[in-house]
Short mmCIF file of C-alpha atoms in Angstrom, two decimals:
data_model
loop_
_atom_site.label_atom_id
_atom_site.label_comp_id
_atom_site.label_asym_id
_atom_site.label_seq_id
_atom_site.Cartn_x
_atom_site.Cartn_y
_atom_site.Cartn_z
CA MET A 44 0.00 0.00 0.00
CA TYR A 45 1.43 3.36 -1.05
CA SER A 46 0.86 6.76 0.52
CA THR A 47 -0.13 9.23 -2.16
CA GLY A 48 2.09 12.03 -0.92
CA THR A 49 -0.62 14.57 -1.75
CA ASP A 50 -1.15 15.60 1.86
CA PRO A 51 1.45 13.84 4.02
CA LEU A 52 1.25 16.64 6.58
CA SER A 53 -2.03 15.27 7.81
CA GLU A 54 -1.04 11.63 7.48
CA ASN A 55 1.95 11.42 9.79
CA SER A 56 2.02 12.59 13.36
CA GLY A 57 4.48 12.86 16.21
CA ILE A 58 5.39 10.06 18.56
CA GLY A 59 4.63 10.70 22.16
CA GLY A 60 3.56 14.27 21.42
CA GLN A 61 7.01 15.18 19.99
CA MET A 62 7.01 18.27 17.78
CA LEU A 63 7.18 17.52 14.02
CA VAL A 64 9.12 19.45 11.41
CA PRO A 65 7.80 19.66 7.83
CA MET A 66 10.48 18.59 5.35
CA ARG A 67 10.26 18.80 1.59
CA PHE A 68 11.91 15.98 -0.35
CA VAL A 69 12.80 16.57 -3.99
CA TRP A 70 13.86 14.19 -6.75
CA PRO A 71 15.00 16.49 -9.60
CA TYR A 72 16.34 13.89 -12.04
CA GLY A 73 13.20 12.82 -13.90
CA GLY A 74 11.34 9.52 -14.19
CA ARG A 75 7.81 8.24 -14.74
CA GLN A 76 6.95 7.32 -11.14
CA VAL A 77 8.91 8.20 -8.01
CA PHE A 78 8.39 7.07 -4.41
CA LEU A 79 10.05 8.16 -1.16
CA THR A 80 10.80 5.81 1.70
CA GLY A 81 13.06 5.98 4.72
CA SER A 82 13.66 5.30 8.36
CA PHE A 83 10.70 7.57 9.19
CA THR A 84 8.37 5.17 7.30
CA ARG A 85 10.17 2.15 8.76
CA TRP A 86 11.29 1.50 5.16
CA SER A 87 7.75 0.42 4.25
CA GLU A 88 4.69 2.06 2.63
CA PRO A 89 6.60 4.27 0.18
CA VAL A 90 5.19 7.77 -0.33
CA LEU A 91 4.24 8.64 -3.91
CA MET A 92 5.91 11.88 -5.00
CA ALA A 93 4.08 14.31 -7.30
CA PRO A 94 5.55 16.13 -10.32
CA ALA A 95 6.14 19.83 -9.70
CA GLU A 96 3.76 22.14 -11.50
CA GLY A 97 5.38 23.42 -14.68
CA CYS A 98 8.43 21.18 -14.17
CA PRO A 99 7.45 17.54 -14.91
CA THR A 100 10.98 16.18 -14.43
CA VAL A 101 11.01 17.25 -10.78
CA PHE A 102 9.15 15.19 -8.16
CA GLN A 103 8.48 16.36 -4.62
CA THR A 104 6.57 15.70 -1.45
CA VAL A 105 6.40 17.18 2.05
CA TYR A 106 6.61 14.92 5.10
CA ARG A 107 6.59 15.78 8.80
CA LEU A 108 9.61 14.42 10.65
CA THR A 109 10.67 14.39 14.25
CA PRO A 110 13.83 16.43 14.92
CA GLY A 111 16.89 14.23 14.63
CA TYR A 112 18.75 12.02 12.18
CA HIS A 113 16.92 10.27 9.34
CA GLN A 114 17.84 8.14 6.34
CA TYR A 115 15.91 7.90 3.08
CA LYS A 116 15.99 6.66 -0.52
CA PHE A 117 14.00 7.10 -3.72
CA TYR A 118 12.32 4.35 -5.76
CA VAL A 119 12.41 5.57 -9.36
CA ASP A 120 10.77 3.52 -12.11
CA GLY A 121 11.42 0.27 -10.28
CA GLU A 122 15.00 1.06 -9.20
CA TRP A 123 16.39 2.21 -5.85
CA ARG A 124 18.21 5.52 -6.20
CA HIS A 125 19.85 8.15 -3.99
CA ASP A 126 20.58 11.82 -4.63
CA GLU A 127 24.34 12.25 -4.98
CA ARG A 128 24.22 15.99 -4.35
CA GLN A 129 22.82 15.47 -0.85
CA PRO A 130 24.61 13.93 2.15
CA PHE A 131 24.68 10.14 1.94
CA VAL A 132 26.20 7.16 3.75
CA SER A 133 26.39 3.39 3.37
CA GLY A 134 23.79 1.81 5.62
CA ASN A 135 21.80 -1.37 6.08
CA TYR A 136 19.82 -0.53 2.95
CA GLY A 137 22.80 0.22 0.73
CA ILE A 138 23.71 3.82 -0.04
CA VAL A 139 21.12 6.12 1.54
CA ASN A 140 20.68 9.87 1.83
CA THR A 141 20.68 11.44 5.28
CA VAL A 142 19.10 14.47 6.88
CA LEU A 143 19.54 16.04 10.31
CA LEU A 144 16.61 18.20 11.42
CA THR A 145 17.26 20.57 14.30
CA ARG A 146 14.78 23.40 13.74
CA GLU A 147 11.38 23.97 15.24
CA PRO A 148 8.37 23.73 12.88
CA GLU A 149 7.83 26.74 10.66
CA ALA A 150 5.91 27.68 7.58
CA ILE A 151 6.73 25.50 4.61
CA PRO A 152 8.00 27.33 1.53
CA PRO A 153 5.41 27.33 -1.28
CA LEU A 154 5.59 24.55 -3.84
CA MET A 155 7.53 25.37 -6.96
CA SER A 156 5.76 27.45 -9.54
CA PRO A 157 6.53 27.77 -13.26
CA GLU A 158 8.00 31.19 -12.55
CA ILE A 159 10.54 29.76 -10.12
CA SER A 160 11.36 26.66 -12.12
CA GLY A 161 11.84 28.71 -15.24
CA THR A 162 14.75 30.55 -13.69
CA ARG A 163 16.67 27.49 -12.49
CA MET A 164 17.67 24.26 -14.15
CA ASN A 165 16.07 20.94 -13.25
CA MET A 166 18.85 19.71 -10.96
CA ASP A 167 19.09 23.02 -9.16
CA VAL A 168 15.50 23.54 -8.07
CA ASP A 169 14.17 23.97 -4.57
CA ASN A 170 17.55 24.34 -2.92
CA ASP A 171 15.80 26.30 -0.18
CA ALA A 172 14.09 23.13 0.97
CA PHE A 173 17.48 21.66 1.81
CA GLN A 174 18.62 24.62 3.84
CA ARG A 175 17.26 22.76 6.84
CA VAL A 176 20.27 20.47 6.58
CA GLU A 177 22.68 22.73 8.36
CA VAL A 178 26.39 22.02 8.06
CA PRO A 179 28.30 23.94 10.72
CA ARG A 180 30.98 26.12 9.21
CA ILE A 181 34.31 24.53 9.93
CA SER A 182 36.75 26.43 12.09
CA GLU A 183 40.41 27.06 11.35
CA ALA A 184 41.23 24.84 14.33
CA ASP A 185 39.33 21.90 12.78
CA ILE A 186 41.11 22.47 9.47
CA GLU A 187 44.48 22.40 11.19
CA VAL A 188 43.52 19.25 13.13
CA SER A 189 42.59 17.51 9.88
CA ARG A 190 45.78 18.64 8.17
CA HIS A 191 47.92 17.55 11.10
CA ARG A 192 46.43 14.05 11.23
CA ILE A 193 46.85 13.57 7.49
CA SER A 194 50.42 14.86 7.69
CA VAL A 195 51.21 12.44 10.53
CA TYR A 196 49.78 9.55 8.53
CA LEU A 197 51.76 10.46 5.38
CA SER A 198 54.95 10.95 7.39
CA THR A 199 54.72 7.55 9.08
CA HIS A 200 53.87 5.48 6.01
CA THR A 201 56.22 4.75 3.12
CA ALA A 202 56.08 4.53 -0.66
CA TYR A 203 56.39 0.76 -0.26
CA GLU A 204 52.66 0.75 0.52
CA LEU A 205 51.94 2.08 -2.98
CA LEU A 206 53.34 -1.03 -4.64
CA PRO A 207 50.59 -3.31 -5.97
CA GLU A 208 50.62 -7.03 -5.25
CA SER A 209 51.05 -7.67 -8.95
CA GLY A 210 51.39 -5.61 -12.09
CA LYS A 211 53.81 -4.33 -14.67
CA VAL A 212 55.94 -1.23 -15.02
CA ILE A 213 57.06 -0.24 -18.52
CA ALA A 214 60.34 1.55 -19.19
CA LEU A 215 61.63 2.71 -22.56
CA ASP A 216 65.19 2.63 -23.88
CA VAL A 217 66.46 6.09 -24.78
CA ASN A 218 67.65 4.75 -28.15
CA LEU A 219 64.11 3.78 -29.16
CA PRO A 220 62.66 5.83 -32.08
CA VAL A 221 60.26 8.50 -30.84
CA LYS A 222 57.39 7.39 -33.06
CA GLN A 223 57.66 3.79 -31.84
CA ALA A 224 57.84 4.97 -28.22
CA PHE A 225 54.56 6.87 -28.48
CA HIS A 226 52.93 3.95 -30.22
CA ILE A 227 53.92 1.83 -27.20
CA LEU A 228 52.45 4.39 -24.80
CA TYR A 229 49.19 4.29 -26.70
CA GLU A 230 49.03 0.50 -27.04
CA GLN A 231 49.87 -0.04 -23.37
CA GLY A 232 47.39 2.57 -22.19
CA ILE A 233 49.91 4.57 -20.18
CA PRO A 234 50.49 8.34 -20.33
CA VAL A 235 54.12 8.32 -19.14
CA ALA A 236 57.10 5.95 -19.01
CA PRO A 237 60.57 6.16 -17.42
CA LEU A 238 63.61 6.20 -19.71
CA TRP A 239 66.49 3.75 -19.33
CA ASP A 240 69.99 4.49 -20.58
CA PHE A 241 71.83 1.21 -21.14
CA TYR A 242 75.28 2.82 -21.36
CA GLU A 243 74.88 4.82 -18.14
CA GLY A 244 73.13 1.93 -16.44
CA GLN A 245 70.44 4.11 -14.89
CA PHE A 246 67.07 5.75 -15.40
CA VAL A 247 67.59 9.20 -16.86
CA GLY A 248 64.15 10.72 -17.37
CA VAL A 249 60.56 10.16 -18.48
CA LEU A 250 58.67 10.35 -21.76
CA SER A 251 55.17 11.77 -21.51
CA ALA A 252 52.27 13.07 -23.57
CA VAL A 253 53.76 16.58 -23.25
CA ASP A 254 56.71 15.42 -25.37
CA PHE A 255 54.35 14.23 -28.08
CA ILE A 256 52.50 17.55 -27.97
CA LEU A 257 55.74 19.47 -28.42
CA ILE A 258 56.80 17.19 -31.27
CA LEU A 259 53.49 17.67 -33.09
CA ARG A 260 53.77 21.42 -32.65
CA GLU A 261 57.32 21.26 -34.01
CA LEU A 262 56.17 19.24 -37.01
CA GLY A 263 53.51 21.85 -37.66
CA ASN A 264 56.07 24.65 -37.84
CA HIS A 265 57.16 25.42 -41.40
CA GLY A 266 60.74 25.97 -40.29
CA SER A 267 60.97 22.70 -38.41
CA ASN A 268 64.16 20.68 -38.63
CA LEU A 269 62.27 17.52 -37.64
CA THR A 270 60.47 15.89 -40.57
CA GLU A 271 57.90 13.11 -40.47
CA GLU A 272 60.43 10.71 -41.93
CA GLU A 273 63.00 11.62 -39.29
CA LEU A 274 60.41 10.99 -36.61
CA GLU A 275 60.48 7.31 -37.63
CA THR A 276 64.18 7.05 -36.73
CA HIS A 277 64.66 10.03 -34.41
CA THR A 278 65.53 8.54 -31.01
CA ILE A 279 64.22 9.58 -27.63
CA SER A 280 67.74 10.53 -26.63
CA ALA A 281 68.09 12.86 -29.62
CA TRP A 282 64.70 14.38 -28.90
CA LYS A 283 65.57 15.05 -25.28
CA GLU A 284 68.82 16.72 -26.28
CA GLY A 285 66.99 19.15 -28.54
CA LYS A 286 64.04 19.66 -26.22
CA ALA A 287 65.59 22.49 -24.19
CA GLN A 288 66.03 24.60 -27.30
CA LEU A 289 62.52 23.77 -28.48
CA LEU A 290 61.01 24.79 -25.17
CA ARG A 291 62.45 28.27 -25.64
CA GLN A 292 60.19 28.62 -28.67
CA VAL A 293 56.98 28.18 -26.67
CA ASP A 294 55.56 30.25 -23.88
CA VAL A 295 56.45 28.31 -20.75
CA ARG A 296 58.04 29.36 -17.51
CA THR A 297 61.79 29.86 -17.46
CA ARG A 298 62.57 27.07 -15.06
CA SER A 299 61.24 24.57 -17.60
CA PHE A 300 64.14 25.47 -19.91
CA GLN A 301 66.69 23.91 -17.63
CA ARG A 302 67.44 20.24 -18.00
CA ARG A 303 66.56 18.57 -14.73
CA GLN A 304 67.75 15.40 -13.13
CA LEU A 305 65.23 12.60 -12.92
CA VAL A 306 62.93 13.10 -9.96
CA HIS A 307 62.56 9.76 -8.21
CA ALA A 308 62.00 8.23 -4.78
CA GLY A 309 62.91 5.10 -2.89
CA PRO A 310 60.48 2.50 -1.52
CA TYR A 311 61.15 3.59 2.06
CA ASP A 312 60.67 7.30 1.50
CA SER A 313 57.61 8.62 3.30
CA LEU A 314 54.38 9.20 1.41
CA LYS A 315 54.62 12.84 2.39
CA ASP A 316 58.06 13.20 0.81
CA VAL A 317 56.80 11.55 -2.39
CA ALA A 318 53.76 13.87 -2.54
CA LEU A 319 55.95 16.94 -1.99
CA LYS A 320 58.32 15.83 -4.76
CA ILE A 321 55.41 15.59 -7.19
CA LEU A 322 54.04 19.01 -6.18
CA GLN A 323 57.34 20.87 -6.03
CA ASN A 324 58.63 19.51 -9.34
CA GLU A 325 55.23 19.83 -11.06
CA VAL A 326 55.29 16.28 -12.41
CA SER A 327 52.47 13.75 -12.63
CA THR A 328 54.43 10.71 -11.47
CA VAL A 329 57.60 9.83 -9.58
CA PRO A 330 59.38 6.53 -10.30
CA ILE A 331 59.99 4.39 -7.22
CA ILE A 332 63.50 3.01 -7.75
CA HIS A 333 65.38 0.62 -5.49
CA SER A 334 69.05 -0.34 -5.66
CA SER A 335 70.52 -3.15 -3.60
CA SER A 336 74.04 -1.69 -3.87
CA GLN A 337 75.30 1.35 -2.00
CA ASP A 338 76.65 3.04 -5.12
CA GLY A 339 73.23 3.02 -6.77
CA THR A 340 74.10 0.57 -9.53
CA PHE A 341 71.67 -2.05 -10.78
CA PRO A 342 68.57 0.02 -9.99
CA GLN A 343 65.17 -1.67 -10.05
CA LEU A 344 62.06 0.17 -11.18
CA LEU A 345 59.31 -0.86 -8.78
CA HIS A 346 56.41 1.49 -9.41
CA LEU A 347 55.30 4.87 -10.73
CA ALA A 348 53.95 6.81 -7.76
CA SER A 349 51.18 9.35 -8.35
CA LEU A 350 49.06 11.62 -6.20
CA SER A 351 46.00 9.48 -6.93
CA GLY A 352 47.73 6.44 -5.41
CA ILE A 353 48.69 8.40 -2.30
CA LEU A 354 45.16 9.81 -2.04
CA LYS A 355 43.78 6.29 -2.25
CA CYS A 356 45.90 5.34 0.77
CA ILE A 357 44.53 8.35 2.69
CA CYS A 358 40.92 7.47 1.82
CA ARG A 359 41.40 3.83 2.75
CA HIS A 360 43.06 4.67 6.08
CA PHE A 361 40.49 7.23 7.24
CA ARG A 362 37.38 5.66 5.69
CA HIS A 363 36.25 3.89 8.86
CA PHE A 364 36.92 6.76 11.24
CA SER A 365 36.36 9.81 9.06
CA SER A 366 35.06 11.69 12.11
CA SER A 367 38.69 12.21 13.10
CA LEU A 368 39.00 14.51 10.07
CA PRO A 369 36.34 17.23 10.56
CA ILE A 370 37.06 18.66 7.13
CA LEU A 371 35.92 15.60 5.17
CA GLN A 372 32.21 16.35 5.44
CA GLN A 373 32.55 19.99 4.40
CA PRO A 374 31.16 20.91 0.96
CA ILE A 375 33.92 21.88 -1.43
CA CYS A 376 32.38 25.32 -1.94
CA ALA A 377 32.99 26.09 1.75
CA ILE A 378 36.75 25.52 1.71
CA PRO A 379 39.53 27.23 -0.29
CA LEU A 380 40.01 24.51 -2.86
CA GLY A 381 40.29 24.39 -6.65
CA THR A 382 39.94 26.94 -9.43
CA TRP A 383 36.52 28.55 -9.82
CA VAL A 384 34.95 30.63 -12.56
CA PRO A 385 35.11 34.22 -11.27
CA LYS A 386 31.74 35.69 -10.35
CA ILE A 387 30.55 39.00 -11.74
CA GLY A 388 32.49 41.80 -10.11
CA GLU A 389 35.39 39.59 -9.03
CA SER A 390 38.76 40.64 -10.37
CA ASN A 391 41.08 38.48 -8.30
CA GLY A 392 39.91 35.14 -9.60
CA ARG A 393 42.26 33.02 -11.71
CA PRO A 394 40.73 32.53 -15.19
CA LEU A 395 39.50 29.03 -15.93
CA ALA A 396 40.68 27.68 -19.30
CA MET A 397 37.81 26.38 -21.44
CA LEU A 398 37.41 25.80 -25.17
CA ARG A 399 34.57 25.31 -27.67
CA PRO A 400 34.34 22.05 -29.68
CA ASN A 401 35.07 23.91 -32.93
CA SER A 402 38.33 25.33 -31.52
CA SER A 403 41.41 24.10 -33.33
CA LEU A 404 43.54 21.25 -32.03
CA SER A 405 46.47 23.65 -32.20
CA ALA A 406 44.71 25.99 -29.74
CA ALA A 407 44.03 23.09 -27.37
CA LEU A 408 47.64 21.91 -27.42
CA SER A 409 48.94 25.43 -26.87
CA LEU A 410 46.64 25.84 -23.89
CA LEU A 411 47.69 22.52 -22.36
CA VAL A 412 51.35 23.54 -22.56
CA GLN A 413 51.09 27.22 -21.68
CA ALA A 414 48.60 26.88 -18.83
CA GLN A 415 50.42 23.75 -17.61
CA VAL A 416 47.20 21.83 -17.06
CA SER A 417 46.46 18.18 -17.79
CA SER A 418 43.07 18.74 -19.44
CA VAL A 419 40.71 21.44 -20.67
CA PRO A 420 36.88 21.39 -20.44
CA ILE A 421 35.08 21.57 -23.79
CA VAL A 422 31.88 23.62 -23.41
CA ASN A 423 29.04 24.96 -25.56
CA ASP A 424 28.02 28.61 -25.91
CA ASP A 425 26.32 28.46 -22.49
CA ASP A 426 29.51 27.09 -20.88
CA SER A 427 27.80 23.73 -20.30
CA LEU A 428 30.21 20.80 -20.23
CA LEU A 429 30.29 18.70 -23.41
CA ASP A 430 33.57 16.83 -23.13
CA ILE A 431 37.14 17.19 -21.97
CA TYR A 432 40.41 17.19 -23.88
CA SER A 433 43.41 15.79 -22.02
CA ARG A 434 47.11 15.62 -22.71
CA SER A 435 46.89 11.87 -22.98
CA ASP A 436 44.26 12.11 -25.74
CA ILE A 437 46.96 13.30 -28.11
CA THR A 438 48.80 9.95 -28.06
CA ALA A 439 45.86 8.38 -29.94
CA LEU A 440 47.28 10.14 -33.00
CA ALA A 441 50.30 7.84 -32.83
CA LYS A 442 48.18 4.95 -34.04
CA ASP A 443 48.57 4.33 -37.77
CA LYS A 444 50.58 7.57 -38.04
CA ALA A 445 47.41 9.67 -37.89
CA TYR A 446 49.58 12.67 -36.99
CA ALA A 447 51.07 12.60 -40.50
CA GLN A 448 47.67 13.22 -42.14
CA ILE A 449 46.42 16.11 -40.00
CA HIS A 450 47.05 19.81 -39.69
CA LEU A 451 46.75 21.12 -36.15
CA ASP A 452 45.24 24.45 -37.23
CA GLU A 453 42.61 22.79 -39.42
CA MET A 454 41.47 19.95 -37.18
CA SER A 455 38.89 20.83 -34.51
CA ILE A 456 38.88 19.44 -30.99
CA HIS A 457 35.64 17.63 -31.79
CA GLN A 458 37.29 15.89 -34.75
CA ALA A 459 40.35 15.02 -32.68
CA LEU A 460 38.19 13.44 -29.97
CA GLN A 461 36.36 11.41 -32.58
CA LEU A 462 39.70 10.11 -33.83
CA GLY A 463 40.59 8.98 -30.34
CA GLN A 464 37.21 7.34 -29.78
CA ASP A 465 37.34 5.54 -33.11
CA ALA A 466 40.71 4.17 -32.09
CA ASN A 467 39.30 3.00 -28.74
CA SER A 468 41.72 5.15 -26.84
CA PRO A 469 42.07 3.86 -23.25
CA TYR A 470 42.81 7.31 -21.90
CA GLY A 471 40.48 9.60 -20.07
CA PHE A 472 37.83 6.96 -19.32
CA PHE A 473 36.67 5.78 -15.92
CA ASN A 474 33.56 3.63 -15.54
CA GLY A 475 32.71 4.43 -19.15
CA GLN A 476 32.78 8.19 -18.66
CA ARG A 477 35.30 10.66 -20.00
CA CYS A 478 34.17 13.61 -17.91
CA GLN A 479 34.41 13.17 -14.17
CA MET A 480 32.13 15.74 -12.54
CA CYS A 481 31.11 16.89 -9.09
CA LEU A 482 28.82 19.51 -7.57
CA ARG A 483 29.78 22.47 -5.40
CA THR A 484 27.76 20.89 -2.56
CA ASP A 485 29.67 17.59 -2.65
CA PRO A 486 31.65 16.89 0.54
CA LEU A 487 35.42 16.80 0.35
CA GLN A 488 35.45 13.09 1.21
CA LYS A 489 33.40 12.25 -1.89
CA VAL A 490 35.66 14.39 -4.09
CA MET A 491 38.78 12.75 -2.68
CA GLU A 492 37.43 9.24 -3.26
CA ARG A 493 36.65 10.07 -6.89
CA LEU A 494 40.08 11.56 -7.46
CA ALA A 495 41.66 8.46 -5.92
CA ASN A 496 40.50 6.36 -8.86
CA PRO A 497 43.17 5.52 -11.47
CA GLY A 498 43.16 7.83 -14.47
CA VAL A 499 41.17 10.59 -12.75
CA ARG A 500 43.34 13.67 -12.26
CA ARG A 501 40.73 16.40 -11.97
CA LEU A 502 36.98 16.82 -11.43
CA ILE A 503 34.90 19.39 -13.30
CA ILE A 504 32.59 21.27 -10.92
CA VAL A 505 29.27 21.72 -12.72
CA GLU A 506 25.94 23.31 -11.93
CA ALA A 507 23.28 20.72 -11.21
CA GLY A 508 21.06 20.12 -14.24
CA SER A 509 22.63 22.52 -16.72
CA LYS A 510 26.17 21.12 -16.35
CA ARG A 511 27.44 24.68 -16.61
CA VAL A 512 31.10 24.63 -15.62
CA GLU A 513 31.69 26.34 -12.29
CA GLY A 514 35.25 25.26 -11.56
CA ILE A 515 37.86 22.51 -11.48
CA ILE A 516 39.47 20.57 -8.64
CA SER A 517 42.67 18.70 -9.39
CA LEU A 518 44.72 16.21 -7.42
CA SER A 519 47.40 18.83 -6.86
CA ASP A 520 44.75 21.25 -5.55
CA VAL A 521 43.70 18.73 -2.90
CA PHE A 522 47.27 17.99 -1.78
CA ARG A 523 48.31 21.64 -1.69
CA PHE A 524 45.32 22.28 0.55
CA LEU A 525 45.91 19.28 2.81
CA LEU A 526 49.67 19.82 3.12
CA HIS A 527 49.44 23.61 3.43
#
């Protein structure tokens, strides 16, 4: 038997004369038939939710609850669902939303009208109804407590914990032709590989998607000394030797001109030291190298450490006692984290790099190098997220020498992405999705867990419903905040 949800205020009453608080529940994600159930209905007799007037994709109902903690879920077209933009936990009934009511009863806001719904997108309606879920603003003391506990954990655990039980690590010989090296990166589904020099008997650097970007840009220059034919035989070693001079021809920061020693770590270095090496040297990975001899000869490449792997360790360690980190339940919009689209009137905001799908591939590559970012959101004229173009997407052009048939200024980003998809590029995908998104109301813990997944380096913050880009949070953003 289902409650209709048309007048739940008169259907439910307090227990033992306890004062009841009217609470509006909203399911803004569409469906044909939506029910609400929760701990307040003893998980039985689901309440039928009604479509909002003038907004048929939004379902809502009002239910009187006793002050306190409640759990609830939605039953949408025969499937159990939860609202990811609202607080949720794993409970006896799977993943459930939660609400904490502390206020005394008051007048319920009027149901949505076409005038209201016309000014906000479907996923962003009736936010006022959720203002009853009050999240105390975190204090500086709580932030410092969280940072200290994370710092202690990272300082007392070593890079050895990052090593998987089984797996492979690919290294490239510096005498390998550049074209063949990038084909290997693409075929193996890896964005970066350490470089081994047989004559020196040590690892001397890394080859990454940035190198391929610079090579393609060099090939596109009319005065280039590197021809397509030479690319077939041009070795990695020769490319690295000429890279410093090439970098002077593009707009990057001066310190990138200098040839650096390979940044690496040992298996017994602390996780904090590894994270700081990645941040300070502005690299995506750090090889974990072990040598059994004191002079460093016969080095063994054990693993490629990344911030996502370290973040996964943090999430796993604090998952069962997250209350010890007060900051984890704070919404990301309430803490100084990430890069946000400046609001009207703001002049101190850092601009957020975005491109249209008809922008040239040359413009995308220039932006990736000059802004020193790993990916750029692709948006429509309303700044709604359509796709994302990443550094690693460019290596798909190594397959079948696609780079030899294209002109960077003539190919659009949309066409380039189609090339990568046609070639079944392994890059940029996680659970079948290229674009990893989050909402400004998502708690930090949820954002961290998403960023801890392999291949996910940044989350696009979007407006609920419209997917209008509001900002970006990267792995380095999270670690700079936590290790501040």
